[in-house]
JSON list of C-alpha atoms in Angstrom, two decimals:
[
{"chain": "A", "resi": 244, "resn": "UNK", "atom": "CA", "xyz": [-12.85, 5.93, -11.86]},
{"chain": "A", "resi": 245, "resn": "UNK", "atom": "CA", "xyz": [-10.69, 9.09, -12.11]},
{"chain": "A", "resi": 246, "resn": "UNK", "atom": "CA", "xyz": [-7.10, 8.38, -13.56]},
{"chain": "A", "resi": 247, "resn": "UNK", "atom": "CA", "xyz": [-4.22, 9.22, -10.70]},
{"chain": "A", "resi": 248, "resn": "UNK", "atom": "CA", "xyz": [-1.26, 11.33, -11.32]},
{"chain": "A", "resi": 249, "resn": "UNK", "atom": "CA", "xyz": [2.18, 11.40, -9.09]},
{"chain": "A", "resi": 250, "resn": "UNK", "atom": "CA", "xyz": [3.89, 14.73, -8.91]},
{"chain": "A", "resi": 251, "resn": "UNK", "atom": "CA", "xyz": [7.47, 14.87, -7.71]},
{"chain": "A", "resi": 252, "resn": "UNK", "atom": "CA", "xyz": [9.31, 17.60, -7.18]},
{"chain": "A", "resi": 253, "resn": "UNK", "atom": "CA", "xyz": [11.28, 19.45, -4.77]},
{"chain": "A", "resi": 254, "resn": "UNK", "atom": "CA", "xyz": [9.73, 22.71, -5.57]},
{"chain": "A", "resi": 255, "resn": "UNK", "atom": "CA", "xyz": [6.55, 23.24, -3.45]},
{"chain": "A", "resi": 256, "resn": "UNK", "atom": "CA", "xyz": [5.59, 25.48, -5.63]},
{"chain": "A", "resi": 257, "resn": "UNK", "atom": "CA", "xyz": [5.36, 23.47, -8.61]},
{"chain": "A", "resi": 258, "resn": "UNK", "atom": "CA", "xyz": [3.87, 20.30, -6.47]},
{"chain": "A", "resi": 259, "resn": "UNK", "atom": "CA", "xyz": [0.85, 22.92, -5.52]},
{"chain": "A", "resi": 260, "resn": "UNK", "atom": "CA", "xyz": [0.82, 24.24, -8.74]},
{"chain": "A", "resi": 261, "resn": "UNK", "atom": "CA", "xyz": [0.25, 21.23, -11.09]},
{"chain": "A", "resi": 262, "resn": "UNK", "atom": "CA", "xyz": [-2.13, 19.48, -8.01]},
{"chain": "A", "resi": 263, "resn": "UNK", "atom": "CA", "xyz": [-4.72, 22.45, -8.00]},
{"chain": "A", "resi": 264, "resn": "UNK", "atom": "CA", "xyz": [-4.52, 22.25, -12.05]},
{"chain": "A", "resi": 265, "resn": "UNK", "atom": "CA", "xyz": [-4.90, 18.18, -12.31]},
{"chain": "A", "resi": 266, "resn": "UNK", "atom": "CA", "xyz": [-7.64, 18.26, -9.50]},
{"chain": "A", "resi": 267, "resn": "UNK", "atom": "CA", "xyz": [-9.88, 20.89, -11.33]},
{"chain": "A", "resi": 268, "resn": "UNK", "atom": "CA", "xyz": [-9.11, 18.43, -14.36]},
{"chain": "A", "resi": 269, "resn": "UNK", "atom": "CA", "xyz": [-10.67, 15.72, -12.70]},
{"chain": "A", "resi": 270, "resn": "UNK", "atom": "CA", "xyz": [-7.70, 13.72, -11.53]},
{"chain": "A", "resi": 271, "resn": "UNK", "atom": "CA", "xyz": [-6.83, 12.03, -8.46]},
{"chain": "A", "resi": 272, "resn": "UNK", "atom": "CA", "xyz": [-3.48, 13.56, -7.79]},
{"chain": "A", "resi": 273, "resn": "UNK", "atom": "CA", "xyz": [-0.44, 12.78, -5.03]},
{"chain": "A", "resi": 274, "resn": "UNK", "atom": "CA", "xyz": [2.73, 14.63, -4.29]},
{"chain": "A", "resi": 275, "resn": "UNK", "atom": "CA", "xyz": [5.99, 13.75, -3.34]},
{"chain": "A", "resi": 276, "resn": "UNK", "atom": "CA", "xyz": [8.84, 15.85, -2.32]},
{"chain": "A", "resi": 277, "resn": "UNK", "atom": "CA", "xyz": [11.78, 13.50, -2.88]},
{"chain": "A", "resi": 278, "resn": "UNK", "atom": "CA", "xyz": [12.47, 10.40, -5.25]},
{"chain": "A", "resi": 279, "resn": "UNK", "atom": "CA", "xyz": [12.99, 8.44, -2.15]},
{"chain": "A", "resi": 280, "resn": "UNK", "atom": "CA", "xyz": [9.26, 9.33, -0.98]},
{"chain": "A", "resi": 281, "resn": "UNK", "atom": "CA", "xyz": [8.00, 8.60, -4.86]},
{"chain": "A", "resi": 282, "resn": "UNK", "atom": "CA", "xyz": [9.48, 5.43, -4.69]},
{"chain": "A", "resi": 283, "resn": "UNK", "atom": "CA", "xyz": [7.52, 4.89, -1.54]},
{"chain": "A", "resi": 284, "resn": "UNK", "atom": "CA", "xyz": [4.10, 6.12, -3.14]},
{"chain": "A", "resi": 285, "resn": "UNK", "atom": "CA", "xyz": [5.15, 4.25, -6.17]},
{"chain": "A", "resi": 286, "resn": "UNK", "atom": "CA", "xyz": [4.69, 0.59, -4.40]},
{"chain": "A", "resi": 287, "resn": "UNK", "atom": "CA", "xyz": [1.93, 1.58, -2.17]},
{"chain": "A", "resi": 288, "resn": "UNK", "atom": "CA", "xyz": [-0.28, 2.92, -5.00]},
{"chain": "A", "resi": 289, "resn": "UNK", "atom": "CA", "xyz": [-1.11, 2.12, -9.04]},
{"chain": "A", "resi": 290, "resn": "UNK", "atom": "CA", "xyz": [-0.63, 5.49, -10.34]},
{"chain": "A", "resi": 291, "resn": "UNK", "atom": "CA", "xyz": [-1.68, 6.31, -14.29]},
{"chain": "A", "resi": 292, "resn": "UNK", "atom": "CA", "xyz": [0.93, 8.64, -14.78]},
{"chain": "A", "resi": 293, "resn": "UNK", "atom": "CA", "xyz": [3.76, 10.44, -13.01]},
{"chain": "A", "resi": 294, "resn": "UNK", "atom": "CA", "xyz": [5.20, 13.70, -13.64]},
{"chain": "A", "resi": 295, "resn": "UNK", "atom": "CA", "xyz": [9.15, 13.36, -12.27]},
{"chain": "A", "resi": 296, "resn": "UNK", "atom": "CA", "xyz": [11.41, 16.42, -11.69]},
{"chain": "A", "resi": 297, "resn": "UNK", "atom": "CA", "xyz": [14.98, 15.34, -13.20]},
{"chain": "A", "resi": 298, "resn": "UNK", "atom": "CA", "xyz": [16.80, 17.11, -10.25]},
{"chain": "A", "resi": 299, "resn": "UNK", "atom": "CA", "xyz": [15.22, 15.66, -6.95]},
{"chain": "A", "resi": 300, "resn": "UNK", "atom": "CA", "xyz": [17.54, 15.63, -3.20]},
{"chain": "A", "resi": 301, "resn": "UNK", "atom": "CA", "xyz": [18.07, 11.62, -2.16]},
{"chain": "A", "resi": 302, "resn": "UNK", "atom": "CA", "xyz": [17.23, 9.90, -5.35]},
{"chain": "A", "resi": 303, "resn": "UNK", "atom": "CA", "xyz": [17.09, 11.94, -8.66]},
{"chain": "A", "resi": 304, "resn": "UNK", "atom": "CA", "xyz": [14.49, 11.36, -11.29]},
{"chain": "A", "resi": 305, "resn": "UNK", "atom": "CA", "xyz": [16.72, 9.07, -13.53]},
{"chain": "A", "resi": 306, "resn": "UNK", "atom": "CA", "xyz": [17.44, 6.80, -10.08]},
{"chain": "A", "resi": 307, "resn": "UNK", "atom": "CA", "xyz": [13.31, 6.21, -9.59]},
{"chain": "A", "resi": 308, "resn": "UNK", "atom": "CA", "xyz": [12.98, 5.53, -13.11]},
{"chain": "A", "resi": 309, "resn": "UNK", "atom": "CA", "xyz": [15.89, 3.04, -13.04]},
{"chain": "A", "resi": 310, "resn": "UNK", "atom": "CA", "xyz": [14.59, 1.59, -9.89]},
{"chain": "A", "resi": 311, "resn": "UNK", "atom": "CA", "xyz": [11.18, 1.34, -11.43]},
{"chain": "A", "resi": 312, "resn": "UNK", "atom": "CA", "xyz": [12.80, -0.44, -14.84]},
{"chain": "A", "resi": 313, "resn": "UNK", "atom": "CA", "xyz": [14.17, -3.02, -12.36]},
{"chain": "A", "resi": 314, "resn": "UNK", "atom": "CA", "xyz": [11.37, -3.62, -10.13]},
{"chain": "A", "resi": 315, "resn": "UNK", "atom": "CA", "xyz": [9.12, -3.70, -13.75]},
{"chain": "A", "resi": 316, "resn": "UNK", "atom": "CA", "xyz": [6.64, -0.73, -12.36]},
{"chain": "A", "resi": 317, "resn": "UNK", "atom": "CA", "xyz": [5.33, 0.05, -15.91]},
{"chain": "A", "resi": 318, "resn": "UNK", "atom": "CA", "xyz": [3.94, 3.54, -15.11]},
{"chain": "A", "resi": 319, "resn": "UNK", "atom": "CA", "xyz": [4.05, 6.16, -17.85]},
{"chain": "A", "resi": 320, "resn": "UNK", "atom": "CA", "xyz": [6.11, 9.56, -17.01]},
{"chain": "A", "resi": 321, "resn": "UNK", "atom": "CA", "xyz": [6.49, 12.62, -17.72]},
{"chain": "A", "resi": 322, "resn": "UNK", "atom": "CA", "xyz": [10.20, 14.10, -16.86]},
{"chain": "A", "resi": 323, "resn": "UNK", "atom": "CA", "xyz": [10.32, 17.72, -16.15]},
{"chain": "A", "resi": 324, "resn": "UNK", "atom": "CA", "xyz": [13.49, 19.86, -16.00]},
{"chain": "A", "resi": 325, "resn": "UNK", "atom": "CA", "xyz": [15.05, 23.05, -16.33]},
{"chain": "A", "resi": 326, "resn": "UNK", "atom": "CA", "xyz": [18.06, 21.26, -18.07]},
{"chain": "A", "resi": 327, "resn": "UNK", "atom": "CA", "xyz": [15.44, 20.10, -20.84]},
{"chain": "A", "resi": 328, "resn": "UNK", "atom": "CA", "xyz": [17.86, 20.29, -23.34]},
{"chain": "A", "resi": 329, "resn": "UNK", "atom": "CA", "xyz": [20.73, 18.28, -21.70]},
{"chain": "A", "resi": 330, "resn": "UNK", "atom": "CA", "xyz": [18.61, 15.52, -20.28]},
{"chain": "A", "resi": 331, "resn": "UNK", "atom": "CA", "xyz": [16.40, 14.59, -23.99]},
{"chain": "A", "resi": 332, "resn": "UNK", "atom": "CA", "xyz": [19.58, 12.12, -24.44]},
{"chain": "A", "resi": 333, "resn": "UNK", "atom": "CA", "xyz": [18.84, 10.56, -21.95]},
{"chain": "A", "resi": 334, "resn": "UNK", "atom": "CA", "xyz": [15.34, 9.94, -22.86]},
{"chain": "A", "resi": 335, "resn": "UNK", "atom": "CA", "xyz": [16.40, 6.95, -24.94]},
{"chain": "A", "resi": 336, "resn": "UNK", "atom": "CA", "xyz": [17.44, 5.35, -21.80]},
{"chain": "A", "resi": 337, "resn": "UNK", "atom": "CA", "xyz": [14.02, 5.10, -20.18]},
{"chain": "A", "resi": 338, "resn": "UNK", "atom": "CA", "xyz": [11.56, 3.29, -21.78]},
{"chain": "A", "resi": 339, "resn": "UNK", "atom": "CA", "xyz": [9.04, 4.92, -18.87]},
{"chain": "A", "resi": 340, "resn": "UNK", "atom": "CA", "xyz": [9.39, 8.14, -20.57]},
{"chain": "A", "resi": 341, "resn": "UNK", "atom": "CA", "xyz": [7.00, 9.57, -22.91]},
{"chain": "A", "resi": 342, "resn": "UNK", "atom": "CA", "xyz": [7.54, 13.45, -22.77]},
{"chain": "A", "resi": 343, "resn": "UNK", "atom": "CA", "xyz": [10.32, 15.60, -21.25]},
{"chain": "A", "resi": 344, "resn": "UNK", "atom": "CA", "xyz": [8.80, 18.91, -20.43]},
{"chain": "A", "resi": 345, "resn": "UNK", "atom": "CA", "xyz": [10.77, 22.31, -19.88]},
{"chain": "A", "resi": 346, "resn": "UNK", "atom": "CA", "xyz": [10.65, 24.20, -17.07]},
{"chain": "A", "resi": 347, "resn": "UNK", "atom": "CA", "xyz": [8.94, 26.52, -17.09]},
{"chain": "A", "resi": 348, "resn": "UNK", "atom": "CA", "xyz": [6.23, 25.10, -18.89]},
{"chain": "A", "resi": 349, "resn": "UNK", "atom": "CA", "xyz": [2.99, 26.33, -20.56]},
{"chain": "A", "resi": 350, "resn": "UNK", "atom": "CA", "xyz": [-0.22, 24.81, -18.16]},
{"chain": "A", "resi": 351, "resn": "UNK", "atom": "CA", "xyz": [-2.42, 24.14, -21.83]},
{"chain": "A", "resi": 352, "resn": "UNK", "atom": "CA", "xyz": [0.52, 22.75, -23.49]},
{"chain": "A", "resi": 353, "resn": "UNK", "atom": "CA", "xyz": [1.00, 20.38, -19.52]},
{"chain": "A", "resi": 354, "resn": "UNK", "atom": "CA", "xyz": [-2.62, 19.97, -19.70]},
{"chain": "A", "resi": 355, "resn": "UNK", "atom": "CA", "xyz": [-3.15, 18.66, -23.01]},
{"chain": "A", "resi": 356, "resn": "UNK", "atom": "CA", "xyz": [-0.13, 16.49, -22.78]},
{"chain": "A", "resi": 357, "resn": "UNK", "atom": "CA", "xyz": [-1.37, 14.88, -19.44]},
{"chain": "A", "resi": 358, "resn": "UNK", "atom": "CA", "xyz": [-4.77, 14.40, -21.58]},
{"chain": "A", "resi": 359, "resn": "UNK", "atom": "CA", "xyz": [-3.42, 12.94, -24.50]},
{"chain": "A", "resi": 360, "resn": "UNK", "atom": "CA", "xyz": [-1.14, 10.07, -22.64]},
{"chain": "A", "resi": 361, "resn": "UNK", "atom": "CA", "xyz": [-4.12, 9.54, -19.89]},
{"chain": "A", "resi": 362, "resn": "UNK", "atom": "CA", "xyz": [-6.49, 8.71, -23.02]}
]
């Protein structure tokens, strides 16, 4: 059964991006645009991982991790921002988060990342 990966983030670019790379990896992968829609895939769905832009319109990437804390979604994640450096305090608060990743970001050093928490 292949493992399935959320991507959110406002950037279509970056949604497309890391979709065509996870489905050539073998994934099952799903995008959302918004935290509010993530939080909607997020119930419907038992994702493996998801890969959560910080900076998201509606509901930000701390506010669907806190929501997901609350409602006790254990889902591993990977939070991405171009404010890498500001937001690895924050880290500590989320026990959902395993890597933060800078934008922009190497696709080998996303890819093996992905690989090594999906093992």
């Amino acid at each position: 059964m292949k493992k399935e990966i959320l991507v959110v983030d406002d950037q279509p670019g970056i949604r497309l991006l890391l979709h065509e790379i996870f489905t050539s990896e073998g994934y099952q992968v799903t995008t959302a645009k918004t935290g509010k829609e993530a939080l909607e895939k997020i119930h419907n769905n038992p994702f493996d991982l998801i890969m959560l832009d910080y900076k998201l319109p509606v509901i930000d990437g701390s506010q669907v991790l806190d929501q997901m804390e609350q409602e006790k979604i254990i889902i591993p994640a990977i939070l991405m921002s171009g404010l890498a450096e500001e937001i690895i305090r924050e880290k500590v608060n989320f026990s959902l988060v395993k890597e933060i990743l800078a934008k922009p970001f190497n696709i080998l050093d996303v890819c093996a990342l992905v690989k090594k928490l999906l093992k």
